[in-house]
Amino acid sequence: MPPDTARTALISNDIVVLGLIAATLGLVFWTSSKQSGFWKTFYTFVPALLLCYFIPGIYNTVGLVDGNNTKLYNPVASRVLLPAALVLLTLTIDLKGVLKLGPKLLIMYAVSSLSVAFGAIVAFVVMRALHPETVAGDTWGGMAALAGSWIGGGANMLAMKEIFQVDATTFGQFAVVDVGVGYVWMAVLIFLASRAQAIDARSGADVSGIEELKRRIEDFRAQHERVPTLADLAMIVGIAFGVVGLAHAIAGPVSAWFGANVSWARTVSLHEPFFWVVAVSTFAGLALSFTRARELEGAGASKIGSLLLYFLIACIGLQMDILALLDKPWLFALGLMWIVVHIAILWGVGRLLKVPLFYFAIGSQSNIGGPASAPVVASAFHPSLAPVGALLGTLGYATGTGLAYLVGITLRSLAGDSPA
């Protein structure tokens, strides 16, 4: 588990931490807006979004704040700001344009899920040969839980913990690996997003579908762009948080009903309220995109949605302890080996199909990160692409438990021959 910093964190008041995060984001975007000098050169190589993630991680690592005990991520950012952002970003989506992206995007998503499952088995077998102590005992159960997270999300990870009765200490260690490896990979994808055009040009990928979608969104925005009035802003905020409130009101009783009455509900996480919060917010936004509410894009609806995502990514960064994995270097190596197998397979299939970097990145992050961070990575390519990340990220809830269960029983079988 990450070291307990509750007694030593300099700032323990969440309101103060919120102010610190807001000031940090303001400073990052103020410096990134400079058109000349040092900052212009600096942001040519370092994406602003990457700093929004790493600087809060530094705050947590040095003990300035305690990211493990703050409520800014859960419930504020993940349960309120994330669904509100999904509403505003999907409200502006061109669904016809998204569908024109074609089947290759879904193929990359499916390959991503399968490569995570396969990577777990490869990493277990290789680590058993290199350092048997790392995979001794109930390590296989922790890996099954991590597979649930990396194919689906936190709900699937907890489901695996209960199914395989994973020890709390083992579960905590893999929760650290989840953050340390998974979030660093997200940072790499954000970095690569700023170089997508050059990478796609070298690989010969067909980016016409993505460019057409971006062009349609920009044309619609230009056609309806205006100086927002107070009424516009009130409508944007009212729709976003009104839908969030409705989503939470629906999520509780619906998830409870499915959990009590549908035998297979837990297999696809339909018993988890967060699944329904994300699903209702996403599909409500999509429904609104067919109404005049979409014209709120001209008043900056997607910009406000993007701002909410930046707060989310900063709050995710608050949970990262850069030094925590030094206590379990071999588990960290196991996680790295695992994700390298996933990356290699997905990259190979992407090169074979000549897909754009965006398909590779969002296929991976929709699994490894899920609906909480897939929109963030997608928006690093272009704000209009964030809903694509949200839609694919939600799919992981349906597939994560089943695939992770198969990983668990396979690893349990392999562990029968491993040293105790």
JSON list of C-alpha atoms in Angstrom, two decimals, residues 40-256:
[
{"chain": "A", "resi": 40, "resn": "LYS", "atom": "CA", "xyz": [6.58, 28.47, -26.03]},
{"chain": "A", "resi": 41, "resn": "THR", "atom": "CA", "xyz": [9.63, 26.20, -26.40]},
{"chain": "A", "resi": 42, "resn": "PHE", "atom": "CA", "xyz": [8.85, 24.27, -23.22]},
{"chain": "A", "resi": 43, "resn": "TYR", "atom": "CA", "xyz": [5.29, 23.38, -24.24]},
{"chain": "A", "resi": 44, "resn": "THR", "atom": "CA", "xyz": [6.48, 22.33, -27.66]},
{"chain": "A", "resi": 45, "resn": "PHE", "atom": "CA", "xyz": [7.96, 19.27, -25.93]},
{"chain": "A", "resi": 46, "resn": "VAL", "atom": "CA", "xyz": [5.81, 18.92, -22.79]},
{"chain": "A", "resi": 47, "resn": "PRO", "atom": "CA", "xyz": [2.00, 18.85, -23.23]},
{"chain": "A", "resi": 48, "resn": "ALA", "atom": "CA", "xyz": [0.10, 21.05, -20.78]},
{"chain": "A", "resi": 49, "resn": "LEU", "atom": "CA", "xyz": [-2.22, 18.16, -19.97]},
{"chain": "A", "resi": 50, "resn": "LEU", "atom": "CA", "xyz": [0.75, 16.10, -18.81]},
{"chain": "A", "resi": 51, "resn": "LEU", "atom": "CA", "xyz": [1.68, 18.76, -16.25]},
{"chain": "A", "resi": 52, "resn": "CYS", "atom": "CA", "xyz": [-1.93, 18.86, -15.02]},
{"chain": "A", "resi": 53, "resn": "TYR", "atom": "CA", "xyz": [-1.42, 15.21, -14.09]},
{"chain": "A", "resi": 54, "resn": "PHE", "atom": "CA", "xyz": [2.17, 15.13, -12.84]},
{"chain": "A", "resi": 55, "resn": "ILE", "atom": "CA", "xyz": [2.34, 18.30, -10.74]},
{"chain": "A", "resi": 56, "resn": "PRO", "atom": "CA", "xyz": [-0.44, 17.11, -8.37]},
{"chain": "A", "resi": 57, "resn": "GLY", "atom": "CA", "xyz": [1.39, 13.75, -8.25]},
{"chain": "A", "resi": 58, "resn": "ILE", "atom": "CA", "xyz": [4.47, 15.60, -7.00]},
{"chain": "A", "resi": 59, "resn": "TYR", "atom": "CA", "xyz": [2.35, 17.34, -4.36]},
{"chain": "A", "resi": 60, "resn": "ASN", "atom": "CA", "xyz": [1.28, 13.92, -3.07]},
{"chain": "A", "resi": 61, "resn": "THR", "atom": "CA", "xyz": [4.73, 12.35, -3.31]},
{"chain": "A", "resi": 62, "resn": "VAL", "atom": "CA", "xyz": [6.50, 15.05, -1.28]},
{"chain": "A", "resi": 63, "resn": "GLY", "atom": "CA", "xyz": [3.76, 15.07, 1.37]},
{"chain": "A", "resi": 64, "resn": "LEU", "atom": "CA", "xyz": [2.30, 18.48, 0.59]},
{"chain": "A", "resi": 65, "resn": "VAL", "atom": "CA", "xyz": [-1.14, 16.83, 0.32]},
{"chain": "A", "resi": 66, "resn": "ASP", "atom": "CA", "xyz": [-2.52, 13.37, 1.10]},
{"chain": "A", "resi": 67, "resn": "GLY", "atom": "CA", "xyz": [-4.04, 12.05, -2.10]},
{"chain": "A", "resi": 68, "resn": "ASN", "atom": "CA", "xyz": [-5.20, 8.83, -0.45]},
{"chain": "A", "resi": 69, "resn": "ASN", "atom": "CA", "xyz": [-7.52, 10.56, 1.98]},
{"chain": "A", "resi": 70, "resn": "THR", "atom": "CA", "xyz": [-8.83, 13.51, -0.02]},
{"chain": "A", "resi": 71, "resn": "LYS", "atom": "CA", "xyz": [-12.44, 13.40, -1.19]},
{"chain": "A", "resi": 72, "resn": "LEU", "atom": "CA", "xyz": [-11.69, 15.52, -4.23]},
{"chain": "A", "resi": 73, "resn": "TYR", "atom": "CA", "xyz": [-11.35, 12.50, -6.52]},
{"chain": "A", "resi": 74, "resn": "ASN", "atom": "CA", "xyz": [-14.12, 10.41, -5.01]},
{"chain": "A", "resi": 75, "resn": "PRO", "atom": "CA", "xyz": [-16.83, 11.60, -4.83]},
{"chain": "A", "resi": 76, "resn": "VAL", "atom": "CA", "xyz": [-16.27, 15.12, -6.21]},
{"chain": "A", "resi": 77, "resn": "ALA", "atom": "CA", "xyz": [-14.28, 14.59, -9.43]},
{"chain": "A", "resi": 78, "resn": "SER", "atom": "CA", "xyz": [-15.20, 11.04, -10.42]},
{"chain": "A", "resi": 79, "resn": "ARG", "atom": "CA", "xyz": [-18.86, 11.03, -9.33]},
{"chain": "A", "resi": 80, "resn": "VAL", "atom": "CA", "xyz": [-19.82, 14.65, -10.10]},
{"chain": "A", "resi": 81, "resn": "LEU", "atom": "CA", "xyz": [-17.39, 16.38, -12.44]},
{"chain": "A", "resi": 82, "resn": "LEU", "atom": "CA", "xyz": [-16.77, 13.37, -14.69]},
{"chain": "A", "resi": 83, "resn": "PRO", "atom": "CA", "xyz": [-20.44, 12.67, -15.50]},
{"chain": "A", "resi": 84, "resn": "ALA", "atom": "CA", "xyz": [-21.06, 16.41, -15.92]},
{"chain": "A", "resi": 85, "resn": "ALA", "atom": "CA", "xyz": [-18.17, 16.57, -18.39]},
{"chain": "A", "resi": 86, "resn": "LEU", "atom": "CA", "xyz": [-19.56, 13.54, -20.24]},
{"chain": "A", "resi": 87, "resn": "VAL", "atom": "CA", "xyz": [-22.92, 15.27, -20.60]},
{"chain": "A", "resi": 88, "resn": "LEU", "atom": "CA", "xyz": [-21.38, 18.44, -22.04]},
{"chain": "A", "resi": 89, "resn": "LEU", "atom": "CA", "xyz": [-18.96, 16.65, -24.34]},
{"chain": "A", "resi": 90, "resn": "THR", "atom": "CA", "xyz": [-21.49, 14.15, -25.69]},
{"chain": "A", "resi": 91, "resn": "LEU", "atom": "CA", "xyz": [-24.10, 16.89, -26.05]},
{"chain": "A", "resi": 92, "resn": "THR", "atom": "CA", "xyz": [-21.95, 18.36, -28.81]},
{"chain": "A", "resi": 93, "resn": "ILE", "atom": "CA", "xyz": [-21.03, 15.09, -30.52]},
{"chain": "A", "resi": 94, "resn": "ASP", "atom": "CA", "xyz": [-21.74, 14.32, -34.14]},
{"chain": "A", "resi": 95, "resn": "LEU", "atom": "CA", "xyz": [-22.91, 10.72, -33.73]},
{"chain": "A", "resi": 96, "resn": "LYS", "atom": "CA", "xyz": [-23.03, 10.10, -37.47]},
{"chain": "A", "resi": 97, "resn": "GLY", "atom": "CA", "xyz": [-19.41, 11.20, -37.69]},
{"chain": "A", "resi": 98, "resn": "VAL", "atom": "CA", "xyz": [-18.41, 8.86, -34.86]},
{"chain": "A", "resi": 99, "resn": "LEU", "atom": "CA", "xyz": [-20.09, 5.91, -36.58]},
{"chain": "A", "resi": 100, "resn": "LYS", "atom": "CA", "xyz": [-18.12, 6.73, -39.73]},
{"chain": "A", "resi": 101, "resn": "LEU", "atom": "CA", "xyz": [-14.89, 5.98, -37.82]},
{"chain": "A", "resi": 102, "resn": "GLY", "atom": "CA", "xyz": [-15.58, 2.38, -38.81]},
{"chain": "A", "resi": 103, "resn": "PRO", "atom": "CA", "xyz": [-15.06, -1.12, -37.35]},
{"chain": "A", "resi": 104, "resn": "LYS", "atom": "CA", "xyz": [-11.30, -0.83, -36.88]},
{"chain": "A", "resi": 105, "resn": "LEU", "atom": "CA", "xyz": [-11.82, 1.18, -33.69]},
{"chain": "A", "resi": 106, "resn": "LEU", "atom": "CA", "xyz": [-13.89, -1.63, -32.14]},
{"chain": "A", "resi": 107, "resn": "ILE", "atom": "CA", "xyz": [-11.33, -4.19, -33.33]},
{"chain": "A", "resi": 108, "resn": "MET", "atom": "CA", "xyz": [-8.58, -2.28, -31.51]},
{"chain": "A", "resi": 109, "resn": "TYR", "atom": "CA", "xyz": [-10.73, -2.15, -28.38]},
{"chain": "A", "resi": 110, "resn": "ALA", "atom": "CA", "xyz": [-11.36, -5.92, -28.48]},
{"chain": "A", "resi": 111, "resn": "VAL", "atom": "CA", "xyz": [-7.67, -6.68, -29.12]},
{"chain": "A", "resi": 112, "resn": "SER", "atom": "CA", "xyz": [-6.77, -4.40, -26.23]},
{"chain": "A", "resi": 113, "resn": "SER", "atom": "CA", "xyz": [-9.00, -6.36, -23.82]},
{"chain": "A", "resi": 114, "resn": "LEU", "atom": "CA", "xyz": [-7.65, -9.73, -24.98]},
{"chain": "A", "resi": 115, "resn": "SER", "atom": "CA", "xyz": [-4.04, -8.54, -24.86]},
{"chain": "A", "resi": 116, "resn": "VAL", "atom": "CA", "xyz": [-4.45, -7.48, -21.23]},
{"chain": "A", "resi": 117, "resn": "ALA", "atom": "CA", "xyz": [-5.72, -10.95, -20.39]},
{"chain": "A", "resi": 118, "resn": "PHE", "atom": "CA", "xyz": [-2.91, -12.64, -22.33]},
{"chain": "A", "resi": 119, "resn": "GLY", "atom": "CA", "xyz": [-0.31, -10.27, -20.86]},
{"chain": "A", "resi": 120, "resn": "ALA", "atom": "CA", "xyz": [-1.24, -11.36, -17.34]},
{"chain": "A", "resi": 121, "resn": "ILE", "atom": "CA", "xyz": [-0.48, -14.99, -18.15]},
{"chain": "A", "resi": 122, "resn": "VAL", "atom": "CA", "xyz": [2.80, -14.16, -19.93]},
{"chain": "A", "resi": 123, "resn": "ALA", "atom": "CA", "xyz": [3.97, -11.92, -17.09]},
{"chain": "A", "resi": 124, "resn": "PHE", "atom": "CA", "xyz": [3.13, -14.59, -14.48]},
{"chain": "A", "resi": 125, "resn": "VAL", "atom": "CA", "xyz": [5.03, -17.33, -16.32]},
{"chain": "A", "resi": 126, "resn": "VAL", "atom": "CA", "xyz": [8.08, -15.15, -17.04]},
{"chain": "A", "resi": 127, "resn": "MET", "atom": "CA", "xyz": [8.23, -13.77, -13.49]},
{"chain": "A", "resi": 128, "resn": "ARG", "atom": "CA", "xyz": [7.96, -17.29, -12.06]},
{"chain": "A", "resi": 129, "resn": "ALA", "atom": "CA", "xyz": [11.15, -18.12, -13.96]},
{"chain": "A", "resi": 130, "resn": "LEU", "atom": "CA", "xyz": [12.97, -14.88, -13.08]},
{"chain": "A", "resi": 131, "resn": "HIS", "atom": "CA", "xyz": [11.88, -14.29, -9.47]},
{"chain": "A", "resi": 132, "resn": "PRO", "atom": "CA", "xyz": [9.56, -17.03, -8.13]},
{"chain": "A", "resi": 133, "resn": "GLU", "atom": "CA", "xyz": [8.96, -15.27, -4.80]},
{"chain": "A", "resi": 134, "resn": "THR", "atom": "CA", "xyz": [7.08, -12.48, -6.56]},
{"chain": "A", "resi": 135, "resn": "VAL", "atom": "CA", "xyz": [4.33, -14.81, -7.81]},
{"chain": "A", "resi": 136, "resn": "ALA", "atom": "CA", "xyz": [4.25, -17.07, -4.74]},
{"chain": "A", "resi": 137, "resn": "GLY", "atom": "CA", "xyz": [1.21, -17.33, -2.47]},
{"chain": "A", "resi": 138, "resn": "ASP", "atom": "CA", "xyz": [-1.93, -15.53, -3.56]},
{"chain": "A", "resi": 139, "resn": "THR", "atom": "CA", "xyz": [-0.22, -13.15, -5.99]},
{"chain": "A", "resi": 140, "resn": "TRP", "atom": "CA", "xyz": [-2.34, -14.75, -8.72]},
{"chain": "A", "resi": 141, "resn": "GLY", "atom": "CA", "xyz": [-5.47, -13.41, -6.98]},
{"chain": "A", "resi": 142, "resn": "GLY", "atom": "CA", "xyz": [-4.06, -9.89, -6.92]},
{"chain": "A", "resi": 143, "resn": "MET", "atom": "CA", "xyz": [-3.30, -10.21, -10.63]},
{"chain": "A", "resi": 144, "resn": "ALA", "atom": "CA", "xyz": [-6.89, -11.30, -11.28]},
{"chain": "A", "resi": 145, "resn": "ALA", "atom": "CA", "xyz": [-8.11, -8.20, -9.45]},
{"chain": "A", "resi": 146, "resn": "LEU", "atom": "CA", "xyz": [-5.75, -5.99, -11.47]},
{"chain": "A", "resi": 147, "resn": "ALA", "atom": "CA", "xyz": [-6.98, -7.66, -14.67]},
{"chain": "A", "resi": 148, "resn": "GLY", "atom": "CA", "xyz": [-10.50, -6.61, -13.64]},
{"chain": "A", "resi": 149, "resn": "SER", "atom": "CA", "xyz": [-9.33, -3.02, -13.33]},
{"chain": "A", "resi": 150, "resn": "TRP", "atom": "CA", "xyz": [-7.30, -3.01, -16.55]},
{"chain": "A", "resi": 151, "resn": "ILE", "atom": "CA", "xyz": [-10.08, -4.55, -18.64]},
{"chain": "A", "resi": 152, "resn": "GLY", "atom": "CA", "xyz": [-13.01, -2.87, -16.92]},
{"chain": "A", "resi": 153, "resn": "GLY", "atom": "CA", "xyz": [-12.64, -0.57, -13.95]},
{"chain": "A", "resi": 154, "resn": "GLY", "atom": "CA", "xyz": [-12.64, -0.28, -10.18]},
{"chain": "A", "resi": 155, "resn": "ALA", "atom": "CA", "xyz": [-15.96, -2.11, -9.85]},
{"chain": "A", "resi": 156, "resn": "ASN", "atom": "CA", "xyz": [-14.59, -5.10, -11.75]},
{"chain": "A", "resi": 157, "resn": "MET", "atom": "CA", "xyz": [-11.42, -5.05, -9.66]},
{"chain": "A", "resi": 158, "resn": "LEU", "atom": "CA", "xyz": [-13.47, -5.24, -6.45]},
{"chain": "A", "resi": 159, "resn": "ALA", "atom": "CA", "xyz": [-15.59, -8.01, -7.95]},
{"chain": "A", "resi": 160, "resn": "MET", "atom": "CA", "xyz": [-12.46, -10.11, -8.51]},
{"chain": "A", "resi": 161, "resn": "LYS", "atom": "CA", "xyz": [-11.31, -9.41, -4.96]},
{"chain": "A", "resi": 162, "resn": "GLU", "atom": "CA", "xyz": [-14.56, -10.86, -3.63]},
{"chain": "A", "resi": 163, "resn": "ILE", "atom": "CA", "xyz": [-14.78, -13.78, -6.08]},
{"chain": "A", "resi": 164, "resn": "PHE", "atom": "CA", "xyz": [-11.23, -15.00, -5.39]},
{"chain": "A", "resi": 165, "resn": "GLN", "atom": "CA", "xyz": [-11.13, -13.76, -1.76]},
{"chain": "A", "resi": 166, "resn": "VAL", "atom": "CA", "xyz": [-7.92, -11.81, -2.30]},
{"chain": "A", "resi": 167, "resn": "ASP", "atom": "CA", "xyz": [-6.03, -10.88, 0.86]},
{"chain": "A", "resi": 168, "resn": "ALA", "atom": "CA", "xyz": [-6.31, -7.18, 1.71]},
{"chain": "A", "resi": 169, "resn": "THR", "atom": "CA", "xyz": [-2.54, -6.69, 1.72]},
{"chain": "A", "resi": 170, "resn": "THR", "atom": "CA", "xyz": [-2.12, -8.32, -1.69]},
{"chain": "A", "resi": 171, "resn": "PHE", "atom": "CA", "xyz": [-5.05, -6.34, -3.05]},
{"chain": "A", "resi": 172, "resn": "GLY", "atom": "CA", "xyz": [-3.53, -3.11, -1.75]},
{"chain": "A", "resi": 173, "resn": "GLN", "atom": "CA", "xyz": [-0.18, -3.87, -3.35]},
{"chain": "A", "resi": 174, "resn": "PHE", "atom": "CA", "xyz": [-1.82, -4.39, -6.74]},
{"chain": "A", "resi": 175, "resn": "ALA", "atom": "CA", "xyz": [-3.86, -1.24, -6.27]},
{"chain": "A", "resi": 176, "resn": "VAL", "atom": "CA", "xyz": [-0.51, 0.58, -6.08]},
{"chain": "A", "resi": 177, "resn": "VAL", "atom": "CA", "xyz": [0.68, -1.22, -9.24]},
{"chain": "A", "resi": 178, "resn": "ASP", "atom": "CA", "xyz": [-2.58, -0.18, -10.89]},
{"chain": "A", "resi": 179, "resn": "VAL", "atom": "CA", "xyz": [-1.89, 3.48, -10.17]},
{"chain": "A", "resi": 180, "resn": "GLY", "atom": "CA", "xyz": [1.87, 3.39, -10.71]},
{"chain": "A", "resi": 181, "resn": "VAL", "atom": "CA", "xyz": [1.88, 1.50, -14.00]},
{"chain": "A", "resi": 182, "resn": "GLY", "atom": "CA", "xyz": [-1.54, 2.36, -15.39]},
{"chain": "A", "resi": 183, "resn": "TYR", "atom": "CA", "xyz": [-1.37, 6.10, -14.79]},
{"chain": "A", "resi": 184, "resn": "VAL", "atom": "CA", "xyz": [2.20, 6.38, -16.06]},
{"chain": "A", "resi": 185, "resn": "TRP", "atom": "CA", "xyz": [1.04, 4.68, -19.26]},
{"chain": "A", "resi": 186, "resn": "MET", "atom": "CA", "xyz": [-1.76, 7.22, -19.49]},
{"chain": "A", "resi": 187, "resn": "ALA", "atom": "CA", "xyz": [0.82, 9.99, -19.21]},
{"chain": "A", "resi": 188, "resn": "VAL", "atom": "CA", "xyz": [2.79, 8.41, -22.06]},
{"chain": "A", "resi": 189, "resn": "LEU", "atom": "CA", "xyz": [-0.34, 8.34, -24.24]},
{"chain": "A", "resi": 190, "resn": "ILE", "atom": "CA", "xyz": [-1.02, 12.00, -23.50]},
{"chain": "A", "resi": 191, "resn": "PHE", "atom": "CA", "xyz": [2.56, 12.78, -24.50]},
{"chain": "A", "resi": 192, "resn": "LEU", "atom": "CA", "xyz": [2.21, 10.78, -27.74]},
{"chain": "A", "resi": 193, "resn": "ALA", "atom": "CA", "xyz": [-1.06, 12.53, -28.55]},
{"chain": "A", "resi": 194, "resn": "SER", "atom": "CA", "xyz": [0.82, 15.78, -29.13]},
{"chain": "A", "resi": 195, "resn": "ARG", "atom": "CA", "xyz": [2.85, 13.98, -31.81]},
{"chain": "A", "resi": 196, "resn": "ALA", "atom": "CA", "xyz": [-0.01, 12.04, -33.39]},
{"chain": "A", "resi": 197, "resn": "GLN", "atom": "CA", "xyz": [0.16, 13.83, -36.73]},
{"chain": "A", "resi": 198, "resn": "ALA", "atom": "CA", "xyz": [3.82, 12.97, -37.30]},
{"chain": "A", "resi": 199, "resn": "ILE", "atom": "CA", "xyz": [3.38, 9.37, -36.10]},
{"chain": "A", "resi": 200, "resn": "ASP", "atom": "CA", "xyz": [0.36, 8.80, -38.34]},
{"chain": "A", "resi": 201, "resn": "ALA", "atom": "CA", "xyz": [2.21, 10.30, -41.32]},
{"chain": "A", "resi": 202, "resn": "ARG", "atom": "CA", "xyz": [5.10, 7.86, -40.85]},
{"chain": "A", "resi": 203, "resn": "SER", "atom": "CA", "xyz": [2.83, 4.84, -40.43]},
{"chain": "A", "resi": 204, "resn": "GLY", "atom": "CA", "xyz": [0.62, 5.70, -43.40]},
{"chain": "A", "resi": 205, "resn": "ALA", "atom": "CA", "xyz": [-2.53, 5.51, -41.26]},
{"chain": "A", "resi": 206, "resn": "ASP", "atom": "CA", "xyz": [-5.84, 6.64, -42.72]},
{"chain": "A", "resi": 207, "resn": "VAL", "atom": "CA", "xyz": [-6.92, 9.59, -40.56]},
{"chain": "A", "resi": 208, "resn": "SER", "atom": "CA", "xyz": [-9.64, 10.83, -42.91]},
{"chain": "A", "resi": 209, "resn": "GLY", "atom": "CA", "xyz": [-12.48, 9.69, -40.63]},
{"chain": "A", "resi": 210, "resn": "ILE", "atom": "CA", "xyz": [-11.02, 11.45, -37.60]},
{"chain": "A", "resi": 211, "resn": "GLU", "atom": "CA", "xyz": [-10.26, 14.62, -39.54]},
{"chain": "A", "resi": 212, "resn": "GLU", "atom": "CA", "xyz": [-13.75, 14.65, -41.01]},
{"chain": "A", "resi": 213, "resn": "LEU", "atom": "CA", "xyz": [-15.26, 14.31, -37.53]},
{"chain": "A", "resi": 214, "resn": "LYS", "atom": "CA", "xyz": [-13.11, 17.13, -36.18]},
{"chain": "A", "resi": 215, "resn": "ARG", "atom": "CA", "xyz": [-13.95, 19.31, -39.19]},
{"chain": "A", "resi": 216, "resn": "ARG", "atom": "CA", "xyz": [-17.70, 18.76, -38.74]},
{"chain": "A", "resi": 217, "resn": "ILE", "atom": "CA", "xyz": [-17.48, 19.63, -35.05]},
{"chain": "A", "resi": 218, "resn": "GLU", "atom": "CA", "xyz": [-15.45, 22.77, -35.75]},
{"chain": "A", "resi": 219, "resn": "ASP", "atom": "CA", "xyz": [-17.81, 23.87, -38.51]},
{"chain": "A", "resi": 220, "resn": "PHE", "atom": "CA", "xyz": [-20.82, 23.44, -36.24]},
{"chain": "A", "resi": 221, "resn": "ARG", "atom": "CA", "xyz": [-19.04, 25.35, -33.48]},
{"chain": "A", "resi": 222, "resn": "ALA", "atom": "CA", "xyz": [-18.10, 28.20, -35.82]},
{"chain": "A", "resi": 223, "resn": "GLN", "atom": "CA", "xyz": [-21.64, 28.41, -37.16]},
{"chain": "A", "resi": 224, "resn": "HIS", "atom": "CA", "xyz": [-23.17, 28.79, -33.69]},
{"chain": "A", "resi": 225, "resn": "GLU", "atom": "CA", "xyz": [-20.32, 30.51, -31.85]},
{"chain": "A", "resi": 226, "resn": "ARG", "atom": "CA", "xyz": [-21.30, 33.56, -29.82]},
{"chain": "A", "resi": 227, "resn": "VAL", "atom": "CA", "xyz": [-20.33, 35.47, -26.71]},
{"chain": "A", "resi": 228, "resn": "PRO", "atom": "CA", "xyz": [-22.03, 33.47, -23.95]},
{"chain": "A", "resi": 229, "resn": "THR", "atom": "CA", "xyz": [-24.70, 35.25, -21.95]},
{"chain": "A", "resi": 230, "resn": "LEU", "atom": "CA", "xyz": [-25.53, 34.55, -18.32]},
{"chain": "A", "resi": 231, "resn": "ALA", "atom": "CA", "xyz": [-28.55, 32.61, -19.58]},
{"chain": "A", "resi": 232, "resn": "ASP", "atom": "CA", "xyz": [-26.29, 30.46, -21.79]},
{"chain": "A", "resi": 233, "resn": "LEU", "atom": "CA", "xyz": [-23.96, 29.63, -18.91]},
{"chain": "A", "resi": 234, "resn": "ALA", "atom": "CA", "xyz": [-26.88, 28.92, -16.59]},
{"chain": "A", "resi": 235, "resn": "MET", "atom": "CA", "xyz": [-28.33, 26.54, -19.19]},
{"chain": "A", "resi": 236, "resn": "ILE", "atom": "CA", "xyz": [-25.00, 24.76, -19.65]},
{"chain": "A", "resi": 237, "resn": "VAL", "atom": "CA", "xyz": [-24.49, 24.29, -15.91]},
{"chain": "A", "resi": 238, "resn": "GLY", "atom": "CA", "xyz": [-28.16, 23.44, -15.38]},
{"chain": "A", "resi": 239, "resn": "ILE", "atom": "CA", "xyz": [-28.17, 20.73, -18.04]},
{"chain": "A", "resi": 240, "resn": "ALA", "atom": "CA", "xyz": [-24.83, 19.25, -16.96]},
{"chain": "A", "resi": 241, "resn": "PHE", "atom": "CA", "xyz": [-25.48, 18.99, -13.24]},
{"chain": "A", "resi": 242, "resn": "GLY", "atom": "CA", "xyz": [-29.22, 18.40, -13.66]},
{"chain": "A", "resi": 243, "resn": "VAL", "atom": "CA", "xyz": [-28.43, 15.26, -15.66]},
{"chain": "A", "resi": 244, "resn": "VAL", "atom": "CA", "xyz": [-25.79, 14.26, -13.08]},
{"chain": "A", "resi": 245, "resn": "GLY", "atom": "CA", "xyz": [-28.39, 14.54, -10.33]},
{"chain": "A", "resi": 246, "resn": "LEU", "atom": "CA", "xyz": [-30.86, 12.51, -12.39]},
{"chain": "A", "resi": 247, "resn": "ALA", "atom": "CA", "xyz": [-28.18, 9.89, -13.13]},
{"chain": "A", "resi": 248, "resn": "HIS", "atom": "CA", "xyz": [-27.41, 9.43, -9.44]},
{"chain": "A", "resi": 249, "resn": "ALA", "atom": "CA", "xyz": [-31.13, 9.30, -8.58]},
{"chain": "A", "resi": 250, "resn": "ILE", "atom": "CA", "xyz": [-31.62, 6.54, -11.15]},
{"chain": "A", "resi": 251, "resn": "ALA", "atom": "CA", "xyz": [-28.36, 4.67, -10.46]},
{"chain": "A", "resi": 252, "resn": "GLY", "atom": "CA", "xyz": [-29.11, 3.69, -6.86]},
{"chain": "A", "resi": 253, "resn": "PRO", "atom": "CA", "xyz": [-32.47, 1.91, -7.26]},
{"chain": "A", "resi": 254, "resn": "VAL", "atom": "CA", "xyz": [-31.73, 0.52, -10.73]},
{"chain": "A", "resi": 255, "resn": "SER", "atom": "CA", "xyz": [-28.40, -1.03, -9.68]},
{"chain": "A", "resi": 256, "resn": "ALA", "atom": "CA", "xyz": [-30.02, -2.43, -6.52]}
]
